[in-house]
Short mmCIF file of C-alpha atoms in Angstrom, two decimals:
data_model
loop_
_atom_site.label_atom_id
_atom_site.label_comp_id
_atom_site.label_asym_id
_atom_site.label_seq_id
_atom_site.Cartn_x
_atom_site.Cartn_y
_atom_site.Cartn_z
CA MET A 1 30.24 -56.09 -148.88
CA THR A 2 29.48 -52.57 -150.16
CA PRO A 3 29.55 -49.97 -147.35
CA SER A 4 26.14 -48.53 -146.46
CA ALA A 5 25.13 -45.33 -148.24
CA LYS A 6 22.00 -43.24 -148.44
CA ILE A 7 20.63 -40.44 -150.60
CA THR A 8 18.06 -38.15 -149.00
CA LEU A 9 15.99 -35.99 -151.36
CA TYR A 10 14.62 -32.59 -150.27
CA LEU A 11 12.11 -30.62 -152.34
CA SER A 12 13.03 -26.95 -152.47
CA ALA A 13 10.56 -24.15 -153.04
CA ARG A 14 12.96 -22.86 -155.70
CA ASP A 15 11.92 -25.52 -158.23
CA LYS A 16 14.69 -27.96 -157.55
CA ILE A 17 15.44 -31.13 -155.63
CA ILE A 18 18.34 -31.16 -153.19
CA ALA A 19 20.11 -34.49 -152.74
CA LEU A 20 22.28 -35.26 -149.73
CA PRO A 21 24.53 -38.34 -149.95
CA SER A 22 25.61 -39.79 -146.62
CA GLY A 23 26.94 -42.94 -144.98
CA ASP A 24 30.21 -44.85 -145.04
CA GLY A 25 29.79 -45.57 -148.74
CA ARG A 26 28.95 -41.98 -149.66
CA ARG A 27 31.08 -42.14 -152.79
CA TRP A 28 28.71 -44.74 -154.21
CA ALA A 29 25.80 -42.40 -153.54
CA GLU A 30 27.65 -39.53 -155.21
CA THR A 31 28.36 -41.76 -158.20
CA ALA A 32 24.66 -42.59 -158.52
CA LEU A 33 23.78 -38.88 -158.42
CA ASP A 34 26.41 -38.00 -161.02
CA LEU A 35 25.20 -40.77 -163.35
CA SER A 36 21.62 -39.52 -163.01
CA GLY A 37 22.28 -35.93 -164.07
CA PHE A 38 22.34 -34.17 -160.69
CA THR A 39 24.72 -31.21 -160.61
CA GLN A 40 27.09 -30.46 -157.74
CA ASN A 41 27.86 -26.93 -156.52
CA HIS A 42 30.93 -25.62 -154.69
CA ASP A 43 29.49 -26.83 -151.36
CA GLN A 44 29.19 -30.36 -152.79
CA ILE A 45 25.41 -30.16 -152.59
CA HIS A 46 23.72 -32.04 -155.43
CA THR A 47 20.71 -30.44 -157.12
CA LEU A 48 18.23 -31.30 -159.85
CA ALA A 49 16.31 -28.50 -161.56
CA LEU A 50 12.55 -29.05 -162.00
CA ASP A 51 11.91 -26.48 -164.74
CA ASP A 52 11.85 -29.31 -167.30
CA GLN A 53 9.55 -31.86 -165.67
CA ALA A 54 10.07 -34.59 -168.29
CA GLN A 55 13.81 -34.40 -167.91
CA ALA A 56 13.50 -34.35 -164.11
CA ARG A 57 11.36 -37.52 -164.19
CA ARG A 58 13.96 -39.26 -166.35
CA ALA A 59 16.72 -38.20 -163.97
CA LEU A 60 14.82 -39.53 -160.95
CA THR A 61 14.17 -42.81 -162.75
CA HIS A 62 17.85 -43.10 -163.58
CA LEU A 63 18.71 -42.25 -159.98
CA HIS A 64 16.66 -45.11 -158.58
CA GLN A 65 18.21 -47.49 -161.11
CA ALA A 66 21.75 -46.31 -160.40
CA ALA A 67 21.13 -46.40 -156.65
CA ARG A 68 19.94 -49.98 -156.90
CA ASP A 69 23.03 -50.94 -158.90
CA CYS A 70 25.29 -49.18 -156.36
CA GLN A 71 23.37 -50.63 -153.40
CA VAL A 72 22.40 -47.16 -152.20
CA THR A 73 19.16 -46.36 -150.36
CA VAL A 74 17.06 -43.43 -151.62
CA ALA A 75 14.61 -41.68 -149.28
CA THR A 76 12.57 -38.47 -149.42
CA HIS A 77 12.52 -35.99 -146.54
CA PRO A 78 9.01 -35.07 -145.32
CA ARG A 79 9.82 -31.47 -144.37
CA PRO A 80 10.77 -28.32 -146.34
CA TYR A 81 14.41 -27.94 -147.34
CA LEU A 82 16.21 -26.17 -144.50
CA GLY A 83 17.92 -23.78 -146.91
CA ASP A 84 14.53 -22.34 -147.87
CA ILE A 85 13.65 -21.86 -144.20
CA ALA A 86 16.98 -20.11 -143.61
CA GLU A 87 16.41 -17.75 -146.56
CA ALA A 88 12.92 -16.93 -145.30
CA ILE A 89 14.28 -16.14 -141.84
CA VAL A 90 17.08 -13.82 -142.99
CA ALA A 91 14.70 -12.01 -145.34
CA ALA A 92 12.49 -11.18 -142.34
CA LEU A 93 15.33 -9.90 -140.13
CA PRO A 94 16.32 -6.21 -140.12
CA GLY A 95 19.61 -5.37 -141.77
CA HIS A 96 21.55 -7.40 -144.32
CA TRP A 97 21.59 -11.00 -143.21
CA MET A 98 22.89 -13.91 -145.27
CA ALA A 99 22.36 -17.66 -144.87
CA ASP A 100 24.89 -20.40 -145.63
CA VAL A 101 23.68 -23.99 -145.71
CA GLU A 102 25.95 -26.57 -144.06
CA PRO A 103 25.48 -30.21 -145.13
CA LEU A 104 25.98 -32.57 -142.19
CA ARG A 105 27.03 -35.78 -143.88
CA GLU A 106 29.10 -37.16 -141.02
CA GLN A 107 29.09 -37.05 -137.24
CA GLN A 108 32.20 -34.87 -137.22
CA ASP A 109 30.32 -32.18 -139.21
CA ARG A 110 27.77 -31.92 -136.40
CA TYR A 111 30.45 -31.93 -133.73
CA TYR A 112 32.33 -29.13 -135.48
CA LEU A 113 29.29 -26.86 -135.27
CA ARG A 114 28.46 -28.03 -131.75
CA ASP A 115 31.87 -26.90 -130.51
CA TYR A 116 31.17 -23.33 -131.67
CA LEU A 117 27.77 -23.03 -129.99
CA TRP A 118 27.65 -20.48 -127.19
CA GLU A 119 24.83 -22.14 -125.24
CA THR A 120 25.08 -25.77 -124.14
CA GLY A 121 21.34 -26.43 -124.22
CA THR A 122 18.77 -27.96 -126.54
CA LEU A 123 20.57 -27.17 -129.77
CA HIS A 124 23.86 -28.46 -128.37
CA GLY A 125 22.17 -31.73 -127.44
CA LEU A 126 20.56 -31.95 -130.87
CA LEU A 127 23.94 -31.77 -132.58
CA GLU A 128 25.35 -34.23 -130.06
CA THR A 129 22.83 -37.02 -130.47
CA ASN A 130 20.84 -36.66 -133.71
CA SER A 131 21.61 -37.39 -137.32
CA LEU A 132 20.73 -34.15 -139.14
CA GLY A 133 20.79 -33.56 -142.87
CA PHE A 134 21.50 -29.85 -142.89
CA ALA A 135 22.14 -26.87 -140.64
CA ALA A 136 22.41 -23.22 -141.65
CA ILE A 137 24.55 -20.35 -140.39
CA LEU A 138 22.85 -16.95 -140.40
CA ARG A 139 25.28 -14.00 -140.57
CA ASP A 140 24.66 -10.27 -140.26
CA GLY A 141 28.04 -9.26 -141.72
CA GLY A 142 29.05 -7.56 -138.47
CA GLY A 143 30.27 -10.57 -136.50
CA THR A 144 26.95 -12.01 -135.32
CA GLU A 145 26.46 -15.65 -136.35
CA LEU A 146 23.45 -17.82 -135.52
CA LEU A 147 22.95 -21.52 -136.11
CA LEU A 148 19.67 -22.93 -137.43
CA ALA A 149 18.73 -26.61 -137.22
CA GLU A 150 15.56 -28.68 -137.45
CA ARG A 151 14.59 -31.02 -134.62
CA PRO A 152 13.75 -34.40 -136.21
CA SER A 153 11.23 -35.39 -133.54
CA ASP A 154 8.66 -32.70 -134.36
CA GLY A 155 10.07 -30.53 -137.17
CA SER A 156 10.61 -27.50 -134.91
CA TYR A 157 13.28 -25.01 -135.91
CA ILE A 158 15.89 -24.14 -133.29
CA VAL A 159 18.18 -21.12 -133.56
CA GLY A 160 21.11 -20.48 -131.25
CA ALA A 161 24.09 -18.15 -131.17
CA LEU A 162 27.57 -19.17 -132.18
CA THR A 163 30.37 -17.93 -129.95
CA PRO A 164 31.96 -14.74 -131.31
CA SER A 165 35.53 -15.01 -132.51
CA PRO A 166 38.09 -14.49 -129.71
CA ASP A 167 39.55 -11.77 -131.94
CA TYR A 168 36.19 -9.99 -131.59
CA VAL A 169 35.60 -10.49 -127.87
CA ARG A 170 36.43 -13.11 -125.21
CA VAL A 171 32.99 -14.11 -123.99
CA THR A 172 32.46 -14.22 -120.24
CA ALA A 173 28.75 -13.37 -119.91
CA PRO A 174 25.99 -16.02 -119.76
CA ALA A 175 25.13 -17.34 -123.21
CA PRO A 176 22.02 -16.05 -124.99
CA ARG A 177 19.24 -18.63 -124.95
CA SER A 178 18.30 -20.40 -128.16
CA VAL A 179 14.79 -19.98 -129.54
CA MET A 180 12.41 -22.54 -131.03
CA ALA A 181 9.58 -22.01 -133.50
CA SER A 182 7.23 -23.96 -135.74
CA ASP A 183 7.94 -21.93 -138.89
CA ALA A 184 10.28 -19.35 -140.39
CA ARG A 185 8.07 -16.35 -139.61
CA LEU A 186 7.92 -17.15 -135.90
CA ALA A 187 11.63 -18.00 -135.83
CA ALA A 188 12.49 -14.57 -137.27
CA ARG A 189 10.26 -12.85 -134.71
CA PHE A 190 11.80 -14.75 -131.78
CA ILE A 191 15.31 -14.05 -133.08
CA GLN A 192 14.57 -10.33 -133.30
CA THR A 193 12.74 -9.96 -129.98
CA ARG A 194 14.60 -12.46 -127.77
CA LEU A 195 17.76 -14.00 -129.17
CA LEU A 196 19.45 -10.91 -130.64
CA PRO A 197 18.76 -8.65 -127.61
CA GLU A 198 20.23 -11.33 -125.34
CA TYR A 199 23.17 -11.75 -127.70
CA GLU A 200 23.89 -8.00 -127.79
CA ARG A 201 23.66 -7.77 -124.01
CA ALA A 202 26.00 -10.75 -123.53
CA VAL A 203 28.55 -9.32 -125.96
CA HIS A 204 28.35 -5.91 -124.25
CA LEU A 205 28.91 -7.43 -120.80
CA SER A 206 31.79 -9.52 -122.12
CA ARG A 207 33.38 -6.41 -123.65
CA LEU A 208 33.08 -4.64 -120.29
CA ASP A 209 34.72 -7.56 -118.46
CA GLU A 210 37.63 -7.70 -120.89
CA ALA A 211 38.09 -3.92 -120.97
CA GLU A 212 38.11 -3.71 -117.16
CA GLU A 213 40.54 -6.61 -116.84
CA ASP A 214 42.98 -5.14 -119.37
CA LEU A 215 42.83 -1.65 -117.85
CA ARG A 216 43.33 -2.95 -114.31
CA TRP A 217 46.31 -5.02 -115.46
CA ALA A 218 47.90 -2.01 -117.18
CA GLN A 219 47.33 0.32 -114.22
CA GLU A 220 48.80 -2.12 -111.71
CA HIS A 221 52.14 -2.33 -113.50
CA GLU A 222 54.84 0.29 -113.40
CA PRO A 223 56.07 1.55 -116.79
CA GLY A 224 58.72 -0.76 -118.16
CA THR A 225 57.68 -3.75 -116.04
CA TYR A 226 55.37 -5.39 -118.58
CA ASP A 227 55.92 -6.86 -121.99
CA THR A 228 55.40 -4.25 -124.71
CA VAL A 229 53.62 -6.71 -126.96
CA ASP A 230 51.13 -7.59 -124.21
CA LEU A 231 50.53 -3.92 -123.49
CA GLU A 232 49.91 -3.11 -127.15
CA ALA A 233 47.52 -6.08 -127.44
CA ALA A 234 45.56 -4.91 -124.38
CA LEU A 235 45.37 -1.36 -125.74
CA TYR A 236 44.19 -2.65 -129.11
CA ARG A 237 41.41 -4.65 -127.45
CA PHE A 238 40.34 -1.63 -125.41
CA ARG A 239 40.23 0.58 -128.48
CA ALA A 240 38.13 -2.02 -130.33
CA HIS A 241 35.72 -2.20 -127.39
CA ALA A 242 35.66 1.60 -127.13
CA ILE A 243 34.26 1.80 -130.67
CA ALA A 244 31.31 -0.37 -129.58
CA PHE A 245 30.88 1.44 -126.25
CA ILE A 246 30.78 4.89 -127.85
CA ALA A 247 28.35 3.74 -130.55
CA THR A 248 26.04 2.23 -127.90
CA LEU A 249 26.15 5.36 -125.77
CA ARG A 250 25.36 7.64 -128.67
CA GLU A 251 22.51 5.43 -129.89
CA THR A 252 20.82 4.61 -126.60
CA THR A 253 21.72 7.19 -123.96
CA PRO A 254 20.62 10.84 -123.61
CA LEU A 255 24.00 12.55 -123.28
CA SER A 256 24.74 15.78 -121.49
CA ALA A 257 26.91 18.32 -123.31
CA GLU A 258 29.82 17.34 -121.05
CA GLN A 259 29.38 13.64 -121.81
CA ALA A 260 29.16 14.29 -125.55
CA VAL A 261 32.41 16.26 -125.42
CA PHE A 262 34.04 13.46 -123.42
CA LEU A 263 33.06 10.84 -126.01
CA ASP A 264 34.37 13.01 -128.84
CA ARG A 265 37.66 13.43 -126.97
CA MET A 266 37.96 9.69 -126.34
CA GLU A 267 37.17 8.87 -129.96
CA ASP A 268 39.82 11.28 -131.24
CA GLY A 269 42.40 10.58 -128.53
CA LEU A 270 42.17 6.79 -128.92
CA ASN A 271 42.51 7.25 -132.68
CA LEU A 272 39.56 4.96 -133.34
CA ASP A 273 39.34 5.92 -137.01
CA ASP A 274 42.69 4.21 -137.57
CA LEU A 275 42.36 1.15 -135.36
CA ASP A 276 44.60 -1.24 -137.29
CA ASP A 277 47.45 1.04 -138.37
CA PRO A 278 48.03 4.07 -136.12
CA ASP A 279 51.42 5.80 -136.15
CA PRO A 280 53.63 5.27 -133.08
CA GLU A 281 53.06 8.78 -131.71
CA ALA A 282 49.28 8.43 -131.98
CA LEU A 283 49.49 5.02 -130.31
CA ALA A 284 51.48 6.45 -127.40
CA ASP A 285 48.90 9.23 -126.96
CA ALA A 286 46.10 6.66 -127.06
CA GLY A 287 47.83 4.60 -124.38
CA ALA A 288 48.16 7.59 -122.07
CA LEU A 289 44.49 8.51 -122.51
CA TRP A 290 43.49 4.89 -121.90
CA LEU A 291 45.24 4.77 -118.53
CA VAL A 292 43.80 8.11 -117.36
CA ASP A 293 40.23 8.16 -118.74
CA GLY A 294 39.54 4.55 -119.71
CA GLU A 295 37.77 3.84 -116.43
CA GLU A 296 35.28 6.67 -116.96
CA LEU A 297 34.37 5.34 -120.40
CA ILE A 298 33.85 1.86 -118.95
CA GLU A 299 31.58 3.26 -116.21
CA MET A 300 29.49 5.10 -118.79
CA ALA A 301 29.25 1.97 -120.93
CA ARG A 302 28.24 -0.16 -117.95
CA ALA A 303 25.45 2.28 -117.12
CA ALA A 304 24.23 1.87 -120.71
CA THR A 305 24.10 -1.95 -120.55
CA PRO A 306 20.97 -3.12 -122.42
CA ALA A 307 18.25 -4.48 -120.17
CA ALA A 308 17.76 -8.23 -120.13
CA PRO A 309 14.79 -9.27 -122.31
CA SER A 310 11.83 -10.42 -120.27
CA ALA A 311 11.20 -14.14 -120.14
CA PRO A 312 8.62 -15.30 -122.71
CA ALA A 313 5.18 -16.16 -121.42
CA LYS A 314 4.32 -19.83 -121.24
CA PRO A 315 2.58 -20.69 -124.55
CA LYS A 316 -1.03 -21.70 -124.48
CA ALA A 317 -2.11 -24.98 -125.96
CA LEU A 318 -2.94 -24.58 -129.64
CA THR A 319 -5.22 -26.62 -131.79
CA THR A 320 -4.00 -27.61 -135.21
CA SER A 321 -6.29 -25.05 -136.83
CA ALA A 322 -4.79 -22.28 -134.70
CA LEU A 323 -1.22 -22.90 -135.82
CA PRO A 324 0.19 -20.37 -138.33
CA PRO A 325 0.74 -21.63 -141.87
CA PRO A 326 4.30 -22.72 -142.67
CA THR A 327 6.43 -20.19 -144.50
CA VAL A 328 7.55 -22.73 -147.10
CA ALA A 329 4.92 -25.14 -148.29
CA ALA A 330 5.46 -28.45 -150.03
CA ALA A 331 4.30 -28.93 -153.56
CA PRO A 332 0.90 -30.66 -153.76
CA GLY A 333 1.28 -34.38 -153.35
CA ALA A 334 5.03 -34.13 -152.80
CA ARG A 335 6.97 -35.81 -150.03
CA ARG A 336 10.25 -34.39 -148.88
#
């Protein structure tokens, strides 16, 4: 008996159809797509351009014939392609965000993303229990990564934070809460006003915890009683956090002349312009400054901790006519 396989078709606003093969017999589905003229990109996502409608109709006809021969089910998805939603969201966010679409063909694909979620809430449960076609990772290029998924039950879009790399910071603060919206425009607004402020606060608090722990450990040991490699690693982490602390203080805090001079001295003394490759003498000077004045920098940074965003008001009931229009609309008469 041929293993079960399915092809789900998504209509993209970019004049193409996205096809997602899935199931135990996915190779049969991929064969049907290849025989029908769908092209496959580097992410193994199959697409069919719609700029030539006659050719597209022939390809879809061939697909249904090939799918029948390969005993593959073909279905259309009723909602916009998630990649279009992701692109609309990143375009509305400040800065230079990028979106990468992640096809979720198998359960292990969902579990892989689930394990990197910071919050174990709604989005975590969605990846745990639901069969999803796609997810998208939204990246700002500076280490912030968010995960976007669509809830099958009502088509809502959920965005949550992925845990920062341990090389970036060891997270200890409460996770930022995921946000949910009915369309891309609202999702972008909630990300900007709620999710990102909570994310930045959580990262800042985690940096403070790690910096304090490393400094306390170094101060409690007599010279020569700790492993040099461990000491250098702790100093490197502190210097990396100091870059963020000093930037936050300069951007958000009215500084006295004395404080401004102190930050300049810490920046120069910790050799923050050459974080990855300082010379041994500069590293020794940075270590001495860390032990003497590191606590003062941490105290200044803690005083500059961003305030927690206020909890959103409970939404009022909306009629269908009051809902905002979707950011990406389906083509007339089309099912996705």
